[in-house]
Coordinates of C-alpha atoms in Angstrom, one line a residue:
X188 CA 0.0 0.0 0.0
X189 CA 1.4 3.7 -0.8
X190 CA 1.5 5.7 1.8
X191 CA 0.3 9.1 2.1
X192 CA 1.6 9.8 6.0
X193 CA 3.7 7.2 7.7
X194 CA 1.4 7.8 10.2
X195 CA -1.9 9.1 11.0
X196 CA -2.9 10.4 14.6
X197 CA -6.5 10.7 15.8
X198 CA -7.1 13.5 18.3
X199 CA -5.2 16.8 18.2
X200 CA -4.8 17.5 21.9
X201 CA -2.1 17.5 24.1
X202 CA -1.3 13.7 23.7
X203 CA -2.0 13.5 19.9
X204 CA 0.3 16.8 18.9
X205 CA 3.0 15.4 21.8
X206 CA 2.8 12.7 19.9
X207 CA 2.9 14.1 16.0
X208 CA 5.7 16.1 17.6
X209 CA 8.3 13.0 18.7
X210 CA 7.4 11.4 15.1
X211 CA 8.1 14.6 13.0
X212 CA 11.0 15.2 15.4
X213 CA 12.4 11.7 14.6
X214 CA 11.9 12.3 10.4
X215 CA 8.2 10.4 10.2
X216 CA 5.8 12.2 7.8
X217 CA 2.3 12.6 10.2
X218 CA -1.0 13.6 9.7
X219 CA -3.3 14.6 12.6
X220 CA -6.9 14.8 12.7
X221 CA -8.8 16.7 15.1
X222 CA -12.5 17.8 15.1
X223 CA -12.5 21.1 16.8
X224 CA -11.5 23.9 14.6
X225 CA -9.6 26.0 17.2
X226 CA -7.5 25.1 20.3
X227 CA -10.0 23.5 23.0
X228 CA -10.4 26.6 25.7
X229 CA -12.6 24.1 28.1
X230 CA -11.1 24.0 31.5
X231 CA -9.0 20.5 32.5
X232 CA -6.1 20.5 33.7
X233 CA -4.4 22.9 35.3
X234 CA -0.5 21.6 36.2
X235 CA 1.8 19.5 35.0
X236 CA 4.2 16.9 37.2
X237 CA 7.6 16.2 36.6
X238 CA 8.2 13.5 34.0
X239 CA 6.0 15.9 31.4
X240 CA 8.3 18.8 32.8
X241 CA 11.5 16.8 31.9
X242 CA 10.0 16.1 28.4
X243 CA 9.0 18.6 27.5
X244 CA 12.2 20.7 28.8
X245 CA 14.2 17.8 26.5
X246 CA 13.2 19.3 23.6
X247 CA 13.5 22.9 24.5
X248 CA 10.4 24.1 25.6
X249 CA 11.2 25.3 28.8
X250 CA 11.0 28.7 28.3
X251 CA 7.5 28.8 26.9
X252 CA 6.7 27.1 29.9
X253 CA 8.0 29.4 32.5
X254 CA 6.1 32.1 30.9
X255 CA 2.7 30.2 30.8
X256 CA 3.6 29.5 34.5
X257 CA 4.1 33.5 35.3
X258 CA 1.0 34.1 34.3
X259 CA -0.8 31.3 36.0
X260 CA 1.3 32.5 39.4
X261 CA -0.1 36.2 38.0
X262 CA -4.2 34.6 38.3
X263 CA -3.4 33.0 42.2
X264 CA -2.0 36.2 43.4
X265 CA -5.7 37.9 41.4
X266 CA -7.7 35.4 43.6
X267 CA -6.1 36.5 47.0
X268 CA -6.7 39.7 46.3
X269 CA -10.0 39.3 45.2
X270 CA -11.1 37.3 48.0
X271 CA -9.6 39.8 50.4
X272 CA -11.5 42.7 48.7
X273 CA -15.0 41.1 48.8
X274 CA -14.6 40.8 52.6
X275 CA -14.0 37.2 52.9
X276 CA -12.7 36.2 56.0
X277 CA -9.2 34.4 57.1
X278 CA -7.6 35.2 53.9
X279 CA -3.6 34.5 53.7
X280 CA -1.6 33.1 51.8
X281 CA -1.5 29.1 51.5
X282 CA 2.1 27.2 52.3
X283 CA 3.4 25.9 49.3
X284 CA 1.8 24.1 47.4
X285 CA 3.1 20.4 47.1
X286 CA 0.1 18.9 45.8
X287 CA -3.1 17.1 47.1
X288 CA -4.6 13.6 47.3
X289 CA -8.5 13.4 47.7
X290 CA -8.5 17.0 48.0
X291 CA -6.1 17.4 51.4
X292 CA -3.6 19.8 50.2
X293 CA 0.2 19.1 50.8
X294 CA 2.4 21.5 52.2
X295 CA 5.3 22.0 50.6
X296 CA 6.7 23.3 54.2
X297 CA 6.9 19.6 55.1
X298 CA 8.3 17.9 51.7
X299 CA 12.4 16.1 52.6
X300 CA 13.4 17.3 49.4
X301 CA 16.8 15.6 50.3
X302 CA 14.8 12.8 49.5
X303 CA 16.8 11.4 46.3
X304 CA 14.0 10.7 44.3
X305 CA 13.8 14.5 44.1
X306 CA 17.4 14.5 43.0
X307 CA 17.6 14.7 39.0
X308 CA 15.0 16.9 36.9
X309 CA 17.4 19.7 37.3
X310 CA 15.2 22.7 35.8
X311 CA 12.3 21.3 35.2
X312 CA 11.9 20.8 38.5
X313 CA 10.8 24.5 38.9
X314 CA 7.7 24.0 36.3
X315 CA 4.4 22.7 37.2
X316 CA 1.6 25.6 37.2
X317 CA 1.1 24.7 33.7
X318 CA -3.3 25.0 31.9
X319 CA -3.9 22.5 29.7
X320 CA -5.0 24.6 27.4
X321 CA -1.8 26.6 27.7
X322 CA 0.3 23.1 26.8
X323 CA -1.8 22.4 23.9
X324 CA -1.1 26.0 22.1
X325 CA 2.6 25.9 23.1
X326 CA 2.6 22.1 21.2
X327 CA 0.6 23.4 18.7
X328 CA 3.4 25.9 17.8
X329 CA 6.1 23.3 18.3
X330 CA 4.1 20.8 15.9
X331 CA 3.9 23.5 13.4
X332 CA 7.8 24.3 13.8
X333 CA 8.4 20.8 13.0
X334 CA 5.4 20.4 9.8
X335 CA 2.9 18.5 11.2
X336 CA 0.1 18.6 8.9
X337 CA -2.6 19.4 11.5
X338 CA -6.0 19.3 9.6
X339 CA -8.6 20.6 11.8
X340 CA -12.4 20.3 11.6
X341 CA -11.8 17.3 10.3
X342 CA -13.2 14.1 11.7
X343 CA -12.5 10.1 12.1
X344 CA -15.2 8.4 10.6
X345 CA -13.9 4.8 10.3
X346 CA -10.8 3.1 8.8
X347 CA -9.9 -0.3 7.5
X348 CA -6.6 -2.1 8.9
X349 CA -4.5 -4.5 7.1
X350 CA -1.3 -6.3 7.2
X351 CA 0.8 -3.3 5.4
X352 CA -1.3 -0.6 6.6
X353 CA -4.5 1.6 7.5
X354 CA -7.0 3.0 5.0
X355 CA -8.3 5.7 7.5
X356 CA -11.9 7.5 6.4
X357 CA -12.4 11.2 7.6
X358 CA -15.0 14.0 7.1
X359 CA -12.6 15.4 3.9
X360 CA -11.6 12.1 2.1
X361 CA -9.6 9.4 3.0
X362 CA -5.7 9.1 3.6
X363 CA -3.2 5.6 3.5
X364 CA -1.4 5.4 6.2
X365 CA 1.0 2.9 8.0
X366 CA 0.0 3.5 11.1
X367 CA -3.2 4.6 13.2
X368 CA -2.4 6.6 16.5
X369 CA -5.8 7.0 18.4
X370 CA -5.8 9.8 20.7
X371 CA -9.1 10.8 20.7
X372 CA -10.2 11.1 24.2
X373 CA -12.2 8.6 26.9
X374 CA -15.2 8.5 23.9
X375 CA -12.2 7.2 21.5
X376 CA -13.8 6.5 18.2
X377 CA -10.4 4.8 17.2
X378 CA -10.7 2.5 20.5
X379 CA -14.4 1.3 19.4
X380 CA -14.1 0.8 15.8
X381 CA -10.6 -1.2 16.9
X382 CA -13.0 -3.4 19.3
X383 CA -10.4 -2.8 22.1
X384 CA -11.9 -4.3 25.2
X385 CA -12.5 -1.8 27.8
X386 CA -12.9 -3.2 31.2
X387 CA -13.4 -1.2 34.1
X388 CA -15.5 0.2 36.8
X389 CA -18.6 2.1 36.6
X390 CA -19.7 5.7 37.3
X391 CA -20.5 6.5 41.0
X392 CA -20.1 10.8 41.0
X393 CA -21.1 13.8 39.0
X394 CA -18.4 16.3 38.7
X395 CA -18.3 19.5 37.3
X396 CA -15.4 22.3 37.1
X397 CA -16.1 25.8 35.9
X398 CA -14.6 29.4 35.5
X399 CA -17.5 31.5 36.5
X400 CA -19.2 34.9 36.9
X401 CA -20.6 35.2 40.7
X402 CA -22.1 36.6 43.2
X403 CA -21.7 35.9 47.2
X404 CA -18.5 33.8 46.4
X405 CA -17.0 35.4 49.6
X406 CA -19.2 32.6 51.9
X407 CA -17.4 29.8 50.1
X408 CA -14.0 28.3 51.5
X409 CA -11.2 28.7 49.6
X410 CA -9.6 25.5 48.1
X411 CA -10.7 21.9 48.7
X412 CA -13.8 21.8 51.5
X413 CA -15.9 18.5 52.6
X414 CA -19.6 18.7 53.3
X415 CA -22.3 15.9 54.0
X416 CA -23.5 16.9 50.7
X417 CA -20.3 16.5 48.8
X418 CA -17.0 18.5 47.8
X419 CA -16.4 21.7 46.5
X420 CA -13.1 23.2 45.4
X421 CA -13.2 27.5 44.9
X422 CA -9.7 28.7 43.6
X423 CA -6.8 29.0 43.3
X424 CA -8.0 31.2 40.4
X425 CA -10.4 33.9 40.3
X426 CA -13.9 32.2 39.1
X427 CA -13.0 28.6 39.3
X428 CA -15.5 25.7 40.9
X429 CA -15.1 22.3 41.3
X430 CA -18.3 20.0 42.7
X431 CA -18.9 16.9 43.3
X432 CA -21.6 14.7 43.8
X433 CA -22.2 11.1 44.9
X434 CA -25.5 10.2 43.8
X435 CA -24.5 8.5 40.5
X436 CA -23.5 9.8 37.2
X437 CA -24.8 12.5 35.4
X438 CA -28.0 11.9 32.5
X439 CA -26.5 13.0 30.3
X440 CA -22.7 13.8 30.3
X441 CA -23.0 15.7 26.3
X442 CA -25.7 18.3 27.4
X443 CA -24.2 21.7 27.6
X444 CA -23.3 22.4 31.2
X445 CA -25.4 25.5 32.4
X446 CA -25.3 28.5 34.8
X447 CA -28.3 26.8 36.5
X448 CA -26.7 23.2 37.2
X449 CA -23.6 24.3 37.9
X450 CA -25.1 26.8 40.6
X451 CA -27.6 24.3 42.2
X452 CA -24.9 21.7 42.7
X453 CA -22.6 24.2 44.1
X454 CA -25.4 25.5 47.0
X455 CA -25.9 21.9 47.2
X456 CA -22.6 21.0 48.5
X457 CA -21.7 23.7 49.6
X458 CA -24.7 24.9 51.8
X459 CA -24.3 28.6 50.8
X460 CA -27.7 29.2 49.8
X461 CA -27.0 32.5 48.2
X462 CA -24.7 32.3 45.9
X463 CA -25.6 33.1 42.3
X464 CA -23.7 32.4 39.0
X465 CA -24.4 35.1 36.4
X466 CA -21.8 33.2 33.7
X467 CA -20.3 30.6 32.9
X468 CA -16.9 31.4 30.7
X469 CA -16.0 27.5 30.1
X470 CA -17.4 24.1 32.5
X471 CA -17.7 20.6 32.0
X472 CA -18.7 17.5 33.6
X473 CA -16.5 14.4 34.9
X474 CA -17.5 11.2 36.2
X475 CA -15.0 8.8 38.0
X476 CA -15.6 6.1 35.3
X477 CA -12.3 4.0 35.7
X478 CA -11.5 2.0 32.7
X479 CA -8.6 0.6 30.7
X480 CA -7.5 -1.3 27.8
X481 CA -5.6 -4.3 27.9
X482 CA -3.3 -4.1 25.2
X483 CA -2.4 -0.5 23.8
X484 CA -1.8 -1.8 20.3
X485 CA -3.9 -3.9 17.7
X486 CA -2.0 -4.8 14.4
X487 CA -1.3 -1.1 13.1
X488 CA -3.6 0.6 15.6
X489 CA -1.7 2.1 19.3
X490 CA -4.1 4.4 21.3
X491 CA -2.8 6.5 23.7
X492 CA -3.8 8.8 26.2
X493 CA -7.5 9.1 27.2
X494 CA -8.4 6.8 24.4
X495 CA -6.3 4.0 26.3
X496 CA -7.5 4.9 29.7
X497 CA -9.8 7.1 32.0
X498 CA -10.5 7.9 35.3
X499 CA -11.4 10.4 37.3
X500 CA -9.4 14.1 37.0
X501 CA -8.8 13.9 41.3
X502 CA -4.8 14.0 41.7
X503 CA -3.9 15.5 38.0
X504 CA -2.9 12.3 36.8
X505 CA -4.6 12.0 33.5
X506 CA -2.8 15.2 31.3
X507 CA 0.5 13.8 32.4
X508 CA 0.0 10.0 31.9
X509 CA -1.2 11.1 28.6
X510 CA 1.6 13.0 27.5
X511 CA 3.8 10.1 28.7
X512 CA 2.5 7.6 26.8
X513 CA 3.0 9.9 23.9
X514 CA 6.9 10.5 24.5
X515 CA 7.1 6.8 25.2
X516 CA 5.6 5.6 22.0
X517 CA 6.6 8.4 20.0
X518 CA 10.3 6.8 19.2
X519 CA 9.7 3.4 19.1
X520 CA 6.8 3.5 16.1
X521 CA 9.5 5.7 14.5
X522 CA 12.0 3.4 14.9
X523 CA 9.3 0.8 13.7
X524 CA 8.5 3.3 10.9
X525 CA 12.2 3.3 9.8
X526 CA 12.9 0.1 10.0
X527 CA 15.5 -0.4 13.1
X528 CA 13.2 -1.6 15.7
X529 CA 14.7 -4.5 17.6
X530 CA 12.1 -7.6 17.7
X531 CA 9.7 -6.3 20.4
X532 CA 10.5 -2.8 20.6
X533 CA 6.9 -1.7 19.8
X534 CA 5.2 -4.4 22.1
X535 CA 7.1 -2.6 25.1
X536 CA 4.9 0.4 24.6
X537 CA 2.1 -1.6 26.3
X538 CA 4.7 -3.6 28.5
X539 CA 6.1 0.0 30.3
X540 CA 2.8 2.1 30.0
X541 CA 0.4 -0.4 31.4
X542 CA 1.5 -0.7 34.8
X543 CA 1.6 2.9 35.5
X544 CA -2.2 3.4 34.0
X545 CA -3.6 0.6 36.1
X546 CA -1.7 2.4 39.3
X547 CA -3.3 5.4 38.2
X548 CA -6.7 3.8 38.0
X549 CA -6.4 2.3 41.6
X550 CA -4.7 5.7 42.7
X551 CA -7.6 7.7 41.5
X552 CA -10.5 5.0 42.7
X553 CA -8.6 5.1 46.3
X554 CA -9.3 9.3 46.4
X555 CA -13.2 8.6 45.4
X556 CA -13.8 6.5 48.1
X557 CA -12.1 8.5 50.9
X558 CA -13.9 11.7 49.7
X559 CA -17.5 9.7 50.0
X560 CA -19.8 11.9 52.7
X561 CA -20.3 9.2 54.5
X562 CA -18.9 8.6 58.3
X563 CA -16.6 5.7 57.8
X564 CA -15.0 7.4 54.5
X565 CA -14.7 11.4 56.6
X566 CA -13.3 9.5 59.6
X567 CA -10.7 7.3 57.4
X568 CA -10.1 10.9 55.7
X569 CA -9.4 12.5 59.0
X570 CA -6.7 10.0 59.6
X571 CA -5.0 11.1 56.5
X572 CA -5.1 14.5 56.6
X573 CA -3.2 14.1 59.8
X574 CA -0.6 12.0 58.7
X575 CA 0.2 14.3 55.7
X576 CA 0.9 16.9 58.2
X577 CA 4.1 15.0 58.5
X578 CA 7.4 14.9 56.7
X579 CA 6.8 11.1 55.7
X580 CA 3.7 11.1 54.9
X581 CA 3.9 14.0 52.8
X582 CA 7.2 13.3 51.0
X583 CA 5.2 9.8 49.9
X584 CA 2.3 11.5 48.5
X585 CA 4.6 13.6 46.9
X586 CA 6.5 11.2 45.3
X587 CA 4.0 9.2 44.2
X588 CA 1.6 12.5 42.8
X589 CA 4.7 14.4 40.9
X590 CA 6.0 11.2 39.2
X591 CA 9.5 11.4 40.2
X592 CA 9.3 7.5 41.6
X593 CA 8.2 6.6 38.1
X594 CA 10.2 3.5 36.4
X595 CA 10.1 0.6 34.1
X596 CA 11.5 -2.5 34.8
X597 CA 14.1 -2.6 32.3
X598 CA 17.4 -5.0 32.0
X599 CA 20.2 -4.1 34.4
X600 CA 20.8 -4.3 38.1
X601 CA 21.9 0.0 38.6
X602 CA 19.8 2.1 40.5
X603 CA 19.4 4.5 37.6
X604 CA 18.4 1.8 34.8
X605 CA 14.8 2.1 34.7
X606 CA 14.1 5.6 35.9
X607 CA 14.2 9.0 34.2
X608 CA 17.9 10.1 33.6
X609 CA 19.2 12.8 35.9
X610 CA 20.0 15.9 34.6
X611 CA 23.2 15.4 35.4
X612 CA 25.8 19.0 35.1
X613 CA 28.2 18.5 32.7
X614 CA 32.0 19.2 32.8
X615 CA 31.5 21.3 29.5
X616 CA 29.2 23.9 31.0
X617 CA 26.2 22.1 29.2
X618 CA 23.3 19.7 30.8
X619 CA 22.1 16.1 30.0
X620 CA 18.9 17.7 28.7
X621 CA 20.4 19.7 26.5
X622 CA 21.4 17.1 24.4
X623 CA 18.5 15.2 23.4
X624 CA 16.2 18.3 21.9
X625 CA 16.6 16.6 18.7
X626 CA 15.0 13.4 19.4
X627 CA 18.0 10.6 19.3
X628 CA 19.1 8.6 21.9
X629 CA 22.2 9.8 24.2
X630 CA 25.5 7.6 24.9
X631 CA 27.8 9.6 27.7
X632 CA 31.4 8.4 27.9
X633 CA 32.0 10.2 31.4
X634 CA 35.0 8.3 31.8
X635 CA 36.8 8.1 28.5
X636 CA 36.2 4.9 28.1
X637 CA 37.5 3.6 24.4
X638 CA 35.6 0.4 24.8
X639 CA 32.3 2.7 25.6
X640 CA 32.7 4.5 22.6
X641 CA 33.7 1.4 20.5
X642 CA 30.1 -0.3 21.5
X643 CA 28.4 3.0 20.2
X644 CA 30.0 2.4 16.5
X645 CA 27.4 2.0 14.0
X646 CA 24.8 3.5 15.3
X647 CA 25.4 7.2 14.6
X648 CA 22.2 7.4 12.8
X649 CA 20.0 6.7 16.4
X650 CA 22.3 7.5 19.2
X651 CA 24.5 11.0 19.9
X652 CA 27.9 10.1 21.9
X653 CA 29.2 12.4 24.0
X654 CA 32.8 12.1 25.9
X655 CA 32.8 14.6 28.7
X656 CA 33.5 15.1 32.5
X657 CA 31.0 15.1 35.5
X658 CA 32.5 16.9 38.5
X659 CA 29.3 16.6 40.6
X660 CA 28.9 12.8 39.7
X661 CA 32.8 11.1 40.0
X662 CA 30.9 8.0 40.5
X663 CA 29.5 7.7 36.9
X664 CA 31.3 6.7 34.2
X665 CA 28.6 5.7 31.8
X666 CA 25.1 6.5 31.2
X667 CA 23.2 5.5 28.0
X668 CA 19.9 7.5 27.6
X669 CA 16.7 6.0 25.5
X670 CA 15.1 9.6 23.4
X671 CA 12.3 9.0 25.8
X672 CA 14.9 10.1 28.7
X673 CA 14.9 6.7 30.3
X674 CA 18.2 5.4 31.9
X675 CA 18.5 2.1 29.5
X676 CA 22.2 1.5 30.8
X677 CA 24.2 2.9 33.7
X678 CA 27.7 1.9 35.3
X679 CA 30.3 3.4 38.1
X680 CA 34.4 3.7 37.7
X681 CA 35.6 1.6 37.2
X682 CA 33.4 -1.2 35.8
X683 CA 33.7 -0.7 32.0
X684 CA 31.3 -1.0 29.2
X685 CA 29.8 -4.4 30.2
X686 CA 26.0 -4.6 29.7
X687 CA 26.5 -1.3 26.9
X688 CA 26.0 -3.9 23.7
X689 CA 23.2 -5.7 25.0
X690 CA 21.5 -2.8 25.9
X691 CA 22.0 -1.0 22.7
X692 CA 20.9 -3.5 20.8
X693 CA 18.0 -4.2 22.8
X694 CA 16.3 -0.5 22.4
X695 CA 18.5 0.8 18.9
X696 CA 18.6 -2.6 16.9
X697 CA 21.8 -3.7 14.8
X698 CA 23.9 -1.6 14.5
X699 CA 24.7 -0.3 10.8
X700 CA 28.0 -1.8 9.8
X701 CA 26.6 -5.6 11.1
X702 CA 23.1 -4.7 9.2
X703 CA 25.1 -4.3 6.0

């Protein structure tokens, strides 16, 4: 079959264009599809953790992040003062924020950031305040940058997979591809038309989340608060609700959200009888509907992101394991696409990604049930909020929320093989991260090790080697990085280059000269 895009993604949200962007990045013609005709202004997410920080900070878009953080920072500080000048009560300003689980906010105050799972995302460790919106304009920019053919208003409407390819239908024709990439969402048409199973479990809330015109907002707490009706969330910026619900899942979850529902649900759990919405600027409804598919490919059809799991938005898991699915697949279907993929490479998509959906799932189930209004589930929640008002506790929720204890049980007994490489300093004034912005994999000689840079031969076309010093690591004398940032290979002075060729040709194939 001719081709006309190596690859075809459905969805052009922050998972589908993170996705277009590691394939164009890696010299794969791509075509993206997405239905709306303008970025999606709806409110979701509003942060990012720190393995979408480190990605995205590995291809050089740090900066635009920073700046979509300083205005975020910009709408707290608005809030304060808002609150403050509408009379509300007990207004100060919160300890830092280190996240929350099941709405009891962590204190940054009490985080052991000596902790050495904290040690490694070098500047991306100061990002986080990041709108999903925001990310999907800045990798809309970056897509463009790189030619992505983004074709918007245009829409999936079946597709026909074969041995050698796909033969995708859409709203404006048809297009051959080798390769179908559904990231369209928790609906995913991709996912049904597959027939990936989709096992789960069912709906038991009604959330909404709003930015809102209102009246008599000073009654309402700020942040998270717990009623015997349910939970309501007001902040951190001016206008923004959260509700929730436990009396089953909404009607009907596609009926435009309106000033009136979104008002009666919030005197509802909140008990503040008087306060009135007058607009509604953007809202929508969530359920915690908690589902997954087994396998994240079929034949020549992967889905990733929401299309490959959902669950409930609680914790701010869903953006990020999104966007990580994207960086993680992203190389290997190009490697596929290009023809170097080891035996397997692709199946390890689902082999790596899997586990840490299914934790998400179980992480995000956990919160629903402790923030139930009932007494068993408000006294088990009392118990919680006061162990996170210790260093432990709070340093575990941490962890666990922000990603950094992330890994994938890959080959190799070093404590860095598996896990997210640390930005390590380098002797030449430059940073690991710093040297994977275009996409390849990253072979450090730290040591000047002949035999470490002998392994690397023949595979110039997939991997950049770099022979430099590390004064704050004297320990380290190799480090071979996947393009996804993962630590594939890692060894201390003075224990040579054994492990390097298995481990190369594990994730980068044969290398060129042995091909020929």
């Amino acid at each position: 079959m001719k081709h006309d895009a190596d690859v075809v993604v459905a969805g052009g949200g922050p998972v589908g264009l993170m996705l277009a962007c590691e394939l164009a990045l890696a010299d794969v013609s791509v075509v993206v599809l997405e239905r709306l005709t303008d970025v999606d202004t709806t409110i979701k997410a509003g942060a990012v953790n720190s393995p979408t920080a480190e990605a995205l900070y590995r291809r050089g878009m740090l900066p635009g992040l920073a700046a979509v953080q300083r205005e975020a920072y910009d709408r707290v500080s608005s809030f304060m003062r808002q609150r403050q000048a509408a009379g509300a009560t007990g207004v100060k300003q919160p300890p830092r924020f280190a996240g929350h689980f099941a709405g009891i906010m962590l204190r940054g105050d009490l985080l052991d950031e000596a902790d050495p799972d904290f040690d490694g995302p070098g500047p991306a460790a100061e990002v986080g305040l990041v709108p999903q919106e925001a990310l999907e304009r800045l990798l809309g920019a970056r897509a463009a940058e790189l030619g992505v053919d983004l074709r918007r208003g245009v829409t999936l409407t079946g597709f026909d997979a074969g041995e050698d390819g796909v033969h995708v239908h859409t709203s404006d024709g048809s297009l051959r591809t080798g390769w179908l990439a559904g990231c369209d969402g928790g609906r995913s048409t991709v996912r049904r038309l597959a027939g990936f199973p989709f096992p789960g479990t069912a709906p038991e809330i009604t959330g909404h989340q709003a930015l809102v015109e209102m009246t008599g907002a000073e009654a309402l707490g700020a942040g998270w608060n717990f009623t015997r009706t349910g939970t309501y969330a007001h902040g951190p910026v001016p206008g923004r609700i959260l509700t929730v619900e436990f009396d089953g899942p909404p009607a009907d979850r596609e009926a435009p959200v309106t000033a009136e529902e979104l008002q009666a649900s919030l005197r509802k759990v909140s008990g503040v009888a008087d306060v009135t919405i007058h607009a509604v600027h953007s809202a929508t409804r969530f359920t915690d509907n908690a589902r997954q598919v087994p396998d994240y490919r079929s034949g020549r059809v992967l889905l990733a992101g929401d299309a490959a799991h959902v669950h409930s938005p609680f914790g701010g898991q869903g953006l990020n394991l999104g966007i990580g699915d994207a960086v993680n697949l992203g190389w290997k279907l190009a490697a596929t696409v290009h023809g170097w993929a080891p035996e397997g490479l692709l199946d390890s998509y689902t082999a790596e990604r899997h586990p840490l959906g299914a934790w998400v799932l179980e992480w995000t189930r956990a919160q629903v049930a402790l923030m139930r209004p009932e007494s068993h589930a408000m006294a088990l929640r009392g118990v919680i909020a006061e162990l996170t008002e210790t260093v432990a506790a709070t340093t575990f929720f941490a962890k666990k929320i922000s990603g950094v204890r992330q890994r994938y049980d890959l080959p190799g007994d070093h404590p860095l093989t598996g896990r997210s490489a640390p930005d390590l300093e380098l002797g030449d004034g430059t940073r690991l991260g710093d040297h994977l912005h275009g996409g390849q994999g990253l072979l450090l000689d730290l040591a000047g090790d002949a035999e470490v840079r002998r392994s690397a031969a023949g595979y110039g076309d997939r991997i950049r080697v770099l022979t430099v010093d590390c004064p704050g690591r004297p320990g380290l004398a190799g480090l071979l990085v996947r393009p996804d940032g993962t630590t594939a290979w890692a060894v201390d002075a003075p224990g040579g280059p054994d492990g390097l060729d298995a481990a190369l040709r594990l994730w980068f194939g044969t290398p060129a000269e042995a091909a020929a």
